[in-house]
Backbone as a ProteinNet text record, in pm:
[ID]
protein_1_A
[PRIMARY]
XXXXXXXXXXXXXXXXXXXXXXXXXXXXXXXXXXXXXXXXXXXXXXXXXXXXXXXXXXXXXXXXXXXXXXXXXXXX
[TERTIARY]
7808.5	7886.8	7793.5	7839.3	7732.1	7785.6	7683.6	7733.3	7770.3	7634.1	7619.1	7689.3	7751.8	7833.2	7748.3	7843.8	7796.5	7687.2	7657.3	7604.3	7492.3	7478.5	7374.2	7318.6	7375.9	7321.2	7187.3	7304.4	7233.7	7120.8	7100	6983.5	6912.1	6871.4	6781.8	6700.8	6793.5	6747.3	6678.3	6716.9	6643.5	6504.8	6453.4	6349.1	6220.7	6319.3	6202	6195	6222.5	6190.2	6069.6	5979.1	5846	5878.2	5988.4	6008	6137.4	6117.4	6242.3	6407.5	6498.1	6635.3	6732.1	6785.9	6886.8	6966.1	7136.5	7241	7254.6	7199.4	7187.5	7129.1	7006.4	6936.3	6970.8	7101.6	7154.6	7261.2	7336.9	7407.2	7379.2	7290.2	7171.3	7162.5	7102.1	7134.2	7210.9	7341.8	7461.9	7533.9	7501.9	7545.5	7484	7338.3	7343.1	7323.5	7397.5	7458.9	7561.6	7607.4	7759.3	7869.7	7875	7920.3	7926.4	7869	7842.2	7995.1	8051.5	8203.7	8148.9	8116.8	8092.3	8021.9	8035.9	8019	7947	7903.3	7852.4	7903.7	8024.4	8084.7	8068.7	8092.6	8072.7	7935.3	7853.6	7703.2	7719.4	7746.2	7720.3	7762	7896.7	7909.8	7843.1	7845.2	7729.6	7632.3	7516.2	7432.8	7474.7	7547.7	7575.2	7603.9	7675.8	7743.7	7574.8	7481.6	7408.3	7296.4	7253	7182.4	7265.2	7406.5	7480.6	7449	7406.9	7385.1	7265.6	7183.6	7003	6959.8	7015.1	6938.7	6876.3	6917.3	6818.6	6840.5	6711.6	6681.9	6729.6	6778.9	6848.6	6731	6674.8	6569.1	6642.3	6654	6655	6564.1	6532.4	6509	6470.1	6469.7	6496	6644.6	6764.3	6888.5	6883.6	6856.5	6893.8	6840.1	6912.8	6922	6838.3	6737.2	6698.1	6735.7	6731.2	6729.2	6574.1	6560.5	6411.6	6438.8	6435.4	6384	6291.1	6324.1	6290.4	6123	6099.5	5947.2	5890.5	5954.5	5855.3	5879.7	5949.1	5896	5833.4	5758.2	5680.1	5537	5534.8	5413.1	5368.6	5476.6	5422.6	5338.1
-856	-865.3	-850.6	-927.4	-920.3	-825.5	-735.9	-624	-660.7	-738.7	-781.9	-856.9	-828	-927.7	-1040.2	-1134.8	-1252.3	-1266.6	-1180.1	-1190.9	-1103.4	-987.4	-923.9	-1017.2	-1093.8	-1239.9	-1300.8	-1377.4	-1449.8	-1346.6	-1227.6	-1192	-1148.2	-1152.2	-1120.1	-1222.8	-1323	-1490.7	-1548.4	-1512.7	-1556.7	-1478.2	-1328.5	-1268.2	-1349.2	-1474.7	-1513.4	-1668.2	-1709	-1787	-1808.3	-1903.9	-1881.5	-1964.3	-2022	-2064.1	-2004.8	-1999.8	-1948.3	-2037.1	-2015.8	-2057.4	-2119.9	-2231.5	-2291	-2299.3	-2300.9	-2300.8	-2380	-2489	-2619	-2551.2	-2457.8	-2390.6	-2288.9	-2244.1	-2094.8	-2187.4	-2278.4	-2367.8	-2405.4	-2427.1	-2461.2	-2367.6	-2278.6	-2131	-2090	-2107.8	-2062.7	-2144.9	-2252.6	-2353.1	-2305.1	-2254.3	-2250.1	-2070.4	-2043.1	-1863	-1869.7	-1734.4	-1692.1	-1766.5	-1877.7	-1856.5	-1977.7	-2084.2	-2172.1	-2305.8	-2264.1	-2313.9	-2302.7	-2203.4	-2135	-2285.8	-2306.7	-2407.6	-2409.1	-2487.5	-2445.8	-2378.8	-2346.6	-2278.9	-2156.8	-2119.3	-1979.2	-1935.7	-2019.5	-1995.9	-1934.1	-2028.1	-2017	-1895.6	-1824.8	-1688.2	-1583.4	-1637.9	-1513.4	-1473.1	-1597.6	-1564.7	-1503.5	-1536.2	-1495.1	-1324.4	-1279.4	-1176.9	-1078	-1133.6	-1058.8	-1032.3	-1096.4	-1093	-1034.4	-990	-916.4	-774.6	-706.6	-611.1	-601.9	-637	-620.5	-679.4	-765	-726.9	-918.5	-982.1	-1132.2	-1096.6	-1164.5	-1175.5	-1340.7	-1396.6	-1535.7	-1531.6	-1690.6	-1766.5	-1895.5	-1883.4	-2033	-2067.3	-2223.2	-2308.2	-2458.9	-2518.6	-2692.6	-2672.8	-2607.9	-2585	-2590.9	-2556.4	-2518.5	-2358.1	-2289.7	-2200.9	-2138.5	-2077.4	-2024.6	-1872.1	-1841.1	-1688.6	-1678	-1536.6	-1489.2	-1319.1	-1259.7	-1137.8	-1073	-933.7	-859.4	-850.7	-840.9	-797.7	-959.3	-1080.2	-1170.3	-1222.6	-1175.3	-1227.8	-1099.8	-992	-897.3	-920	-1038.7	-1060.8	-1162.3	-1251.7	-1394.6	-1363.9
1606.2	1728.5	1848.5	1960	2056.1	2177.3	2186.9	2297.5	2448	2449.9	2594.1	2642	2803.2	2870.6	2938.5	2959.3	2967.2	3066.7	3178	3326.2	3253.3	3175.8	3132.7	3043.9	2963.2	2844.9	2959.4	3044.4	3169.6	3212.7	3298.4	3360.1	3273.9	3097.6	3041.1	2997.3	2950.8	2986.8	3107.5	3220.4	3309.7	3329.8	3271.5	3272	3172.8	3125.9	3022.8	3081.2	3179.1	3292.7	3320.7	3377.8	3447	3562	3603.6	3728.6	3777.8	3894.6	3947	3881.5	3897.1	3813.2	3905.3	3898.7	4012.5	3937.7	3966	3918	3773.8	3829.4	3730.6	3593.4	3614.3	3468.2	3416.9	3459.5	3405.7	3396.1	3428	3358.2	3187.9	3196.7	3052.6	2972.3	3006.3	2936.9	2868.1	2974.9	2914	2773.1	2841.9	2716.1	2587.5	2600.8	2457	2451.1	2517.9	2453.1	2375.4	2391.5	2238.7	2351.3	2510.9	2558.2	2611.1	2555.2	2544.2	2651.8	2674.7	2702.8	2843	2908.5	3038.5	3110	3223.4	3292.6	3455.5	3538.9	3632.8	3765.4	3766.8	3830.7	3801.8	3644.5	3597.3	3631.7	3609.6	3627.6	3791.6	3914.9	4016.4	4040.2	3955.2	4042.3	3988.1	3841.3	3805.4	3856.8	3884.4	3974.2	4132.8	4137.6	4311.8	4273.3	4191.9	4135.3	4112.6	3989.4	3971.7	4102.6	4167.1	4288.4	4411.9	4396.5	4519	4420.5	4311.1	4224.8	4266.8	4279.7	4244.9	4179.4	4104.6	3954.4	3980.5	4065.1	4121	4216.9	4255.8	4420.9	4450.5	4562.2	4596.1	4691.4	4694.5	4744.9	4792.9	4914.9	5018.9	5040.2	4980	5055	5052.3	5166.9	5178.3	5143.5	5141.6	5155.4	4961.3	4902.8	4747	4775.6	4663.4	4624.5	4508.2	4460.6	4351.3	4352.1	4228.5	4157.3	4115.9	4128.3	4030.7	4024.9	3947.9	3954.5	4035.2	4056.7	4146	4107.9	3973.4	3948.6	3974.6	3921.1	3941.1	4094.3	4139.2	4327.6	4377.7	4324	4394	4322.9	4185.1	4152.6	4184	4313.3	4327.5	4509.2
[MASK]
++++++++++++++++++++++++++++++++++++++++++++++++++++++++++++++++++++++++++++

């Protein structure tokens, strides 16, 4: 059984990233989690959801949006 909720699935997945993450690639992700149904809407609030937490930092710019973690935008 899988413990983790879906947004904790998503930000441990995205720690194994080497580029920052746009909606479109946590879209991707998700598809192939336990959760797979989840779609880019779900994606978009998750991310918006986990980065209003801490736990991504949100990156503007040229008007798109990326996610990255807190440690890999203090090592870039």
């Amino acid at each position: 059984m899988n413990d983790l909720t879906r947004r904790a699935w998503l930000a441990t997945a995205i720690t194994t990233e080497t580029a920052p993450v746009t909606t479109h690639r946590a879209a991707q992700l998700l598809a192939a989690s336990p959760w797979g149904t989840a779609g880019r809407n779900t994606a978009r609030k998750d991310l918006r959801a986990l980065a209003s937490r801490g736990v991504l930092l949100a990156n503007d710019a040229d008007g798109r949006r990326t996610y990255t973690t807190p440690e890999r935008s203090a090592a870039a």
